[in-house]
Amino acid sequence: MSRVEPASGVTFDAYAPVLIVGAGAAGLCAALAATEAGADVVVLERDPLPRGSTALSAGLIPAPGTRFQRQHGIEDSAEVFAADIQRKNGHEADPAYVAAVAEAAAPAIEWLADRYALPFSLVHDFDYPGHSARRMHGLPSRSGAELVDRLREAAEGAGVPILADATVTTLFADPDGAVRGVALERPNGTTERIGCEMLVLACNGYGGNPELVRRHIPEMDGALYFGHPGNRGDAVLWGEALGAELRCLGGYQGHGSVAHPHGILISWAVIMEGGLQVDAAGRRFSDESHGYSEQAATVLRDAGGVAYDVFDERIAAVARQFEDFRQAEAAGAVLAADTIEELAAMAKLPAAVLAAQLDEVERLKASGGADAFGRSFAGSRPLRPPFRAVRVTGALFHTQGGLAVDASARVLRRDGGALPNLFAAGGAAAGVSGSTAAGYLSGNGLLTAVTLGRIAGAAAGRLALGTCG
Ligand SMILES: Cc1cc2nc3c(=O)[nH]c(=O)nc-3n(C[C@H](O)[C@H](O)[C@H](O)COP(=O)(O)OP(=O)(O)OC[C@H]3O[C@@H](n4cnc5c(N)ncnc54)[C@H](O)[C@@H]3O)c2cc1C
């Protein structure tokens, strides 16, 4: 149960100038930056080993103007990236905030690569919806598990203590909102109190709190939650009690392509490279190219919760760079057949309907036309045997609403100004996606985890040193 209690009279068992709640990408980047600033840091993590939603992700981080893009001859800039983010969210996010994270992204990727030896490379072989340049960066396995493991190793190497099995339940605050420390609970029920100068909330959003999802994102009420179950909305609940401004609580990252019932992410590359989605009657039901995030609710609403991604072996070869896709193949989630009729039989779809849908799509590809839903197939390559299909559903990945922060990641108050010593990063902070699933541009999640984590840690570290002398 997350609470805020008066700090007056509370004694602490230990003290850390900078305390960070959560050891996902945001918390670990904050820990590295605060340590570099010269501050002593402690990270508190509820799990035995840091995982978070970061470990469940594909670990892909968008960044414009990196040397990894230049190696592939790709020109890009923070301005173009910021414009892409704003176009996708309908210009709902604060332009100064968007500009700050867009500018911070490439330096953050190169910082992690150069200083902590994270071997990033560019995903250079397909486009993500809404990005006007290829700018997704990932580690060799293209998995978030590798990302969080490498960040944890970097933090351990920098001497950052990560207190595992430590669920923060309570913040102790002064009447002006200054947080003096926290209480944490151990798995055996014992509690400890740790005092701090600066507190960074990096405990993600409220995807793991069904009550908050029902209240703020009714269209995903009861949907499969594919993020980390420990992300129960503590940051917004504490922030609300401290007088923080909450923003865009209806915003989220969904995904319309999670293998079902296997529960494995199927990369949206299967659609963007020329694949299609049909319902259980074998019919297309949407313009799949808008984006995978909004497709989650579309699959739930318009396809009755179950759809089929249909693509071919060429596309499967592109998707195979992702660990998730390889696992889906190993688990038998990816059906393979030499003809559409055979594929339909395997997927239990009406063969004639599926074949007609595919014919129409192939005609549109050949003519460069658009379908009745508005999807343009211009430039899309034809599907060729052998074919592939995966049964999928729509899922909630993570929430994008949260604590309003400024460009230094300081948490803002409802009545103006910033709270004295509170920072938020990653899913704990309101992101750059506005208040709907459609506002989510691929990579917005790790973008604010890595950039705001670094910004929050550096600022908290500097301020803690100033305060402690
Ligand atoms: C399947 C999937 C795929 C995704 N793919 C991508 C992608 O490719 N690119 C992208 O940009 N985004 C992606 N995302 C979103 C991305 O994973 C998140 O936006 C990002 O990981 C958020 O990082 P974080 O550090 O804020 O949170 P997390 O990584 O979730 O870390 C939060 C940590 O806080 C801990 N915690 C929570 N509450 C407490 C508490 N009270 N006390 C102590 N600890 C606590 C949790 O245990 C957790 O370890 C994906 C998400 C999912 C689910």
Coordinates of C-alpha atoms and ligand atoms in Angstrom, one line a residue, residues 21-26 44-47 52-54 56-60 166-168 202-204 226-228 230-231 234 238 253 397-398 426-427 440 443 445-446 449, ligand 1:
V21 CA 13.0 3.7 -6.4
G22 CA 13.1 1.1 -9.1
A23 CA 15.9 -0.6 -11.0
G24 CA 14.7 -0.7 -14.5
A25 CA 16.3 1.3 -17.3
A26 CA 15.2 4.6 -15.8
L44 CA 15.7 0.2 -4.0
E45 CA 14.1 -2.6 -6.0
R46 CA 11.2 -4.7 -5.1
D47 CA 12.3 -7.8 -7.1
G52 CA 11.1 -4.5 -14.6
S53 CA 9.2 -3.9 -17.9
T54 CA 12.6 -3.1 -19.3
L56 CA 10.2 -7.6 -21.1
S57 CA 10.8 -5.1 -23.8
A58 CA 12.6 -5.4 -27.1
G59 CA 15.1 -3.0 -25.6
L60 CA 15.0 -0.7 -28.6
A166 CA 13.0 -3.9 -1.0
T167 CA 9.5 -2.7 -1.8
V168 CA 9.1 1.0 -1.0
A202 CA 11.8 5.3 -11.4
C203 CA 9.1 2.7 -10.5
N204 CA 7.2 3.0 -13.8
F226 CA 2.1 -7.6 -20.7
G227 CA 4.3 -5.4 -18.6
H228 CA 5.9 -6.0 -15.2
G230 CA 5.2 -5.0 -9.8
N231 CA 4.5 -1.6 -11.5
D234 CA 3.1 3.9 -6.7
W238 CA 2.6 9.2 -3.9
Q253 CA 1.6 1.8 -25.1
F397 CA 2.3 -2.9 -22.4
H398 CA 2.8 0.1 -20.2
G426 CA 10.7 6.6 -17.3
G427 CA 7.2 5.3 -16.8
Y440 CA 2.6 6.5 -28.7
G443 CA 10.3 3.7 -28.5
G445 CA 8.9 4.2 -23.4
L446 CA 12.6 3.6 -23.2
A449 CA 13.5 6.0 -19.3
Ligands
LIG1 C1 6.6 -6.4 -24.0 C2 7.1 -5.0 -24.0 C3 7.9 -4.5 -25.1 C4 8.4 -3.2 -25.1 N1 9.2 -2.8 -26.0 C5 9.8 -1.6 -26.0 C6 10.7 -1.1 -26.9 O1 11.3 -1.9 -27.7 N2 11.1 0.2 -26.9 C7 10.7 1.0 -25.9 O2 11.0 2.2 -25.9 N3 9.8 0.6 -25.0 C8 9.3 -0.7 -25.0 N4 8.5 -1.1 -24.0 C9 8.2 -0.1 -22.9 C10 9.4 -0.1 -21.9 O3 9.6 -1.5 -21.5 C11 9.2 0.8 -20.7 O4 8.7 2.0 -21.2 C12 10.5 0.9 -19.9 O5 11.0 -0.3 -19.7 C13 10.2 1.7 -18.7 O6 11.4 1.7 -17.9 P1 11.3 2.0 -16.4 O7 12.6 2.0 -15.8 O8 10.5 3.3 -16.2 O9 10.4 0.9 -15.7 P2 10.7 -0.7 -15.4 O10 11.7 -1.2 -16.3 O11 9.4 -1.3 -15.3 O12 11.4 -0.6 -14.0 C14 10.6 -0.2 -12.8 C15 11.1 -1.0 -11.6 O13 10.5 -0.4 -10.4 C16 10.3 -1.5 -9.6 N5 9.3 -1.0 -8.6 C17 8.0 -0.7 -8.9 N6 7.4 -0.3 -7.7 C18 8.3 -0.4 -6.7 C19 8.3 -0.1 -5.3 N7 7.2 0.4 -4.7 N8 9.5 -0.3 -4.6 C20 10.6 -0.7 -5.2 N9 10.7 -1.0 -6.6 C21 9.5 -0.8 -7.3 C22 9.8 -2.6 -10.5 O14 10.0 -3.9 -9.8 C23 10.8 -2.4 -11.7 O15 11.9 -3.2 -11.6 C24 8.0 -2.4 -24.0 C25 7.2 -2.8 -22.9 C26 6.7 -4.1 -22.9 C27 5.9 -4.6 -21.8

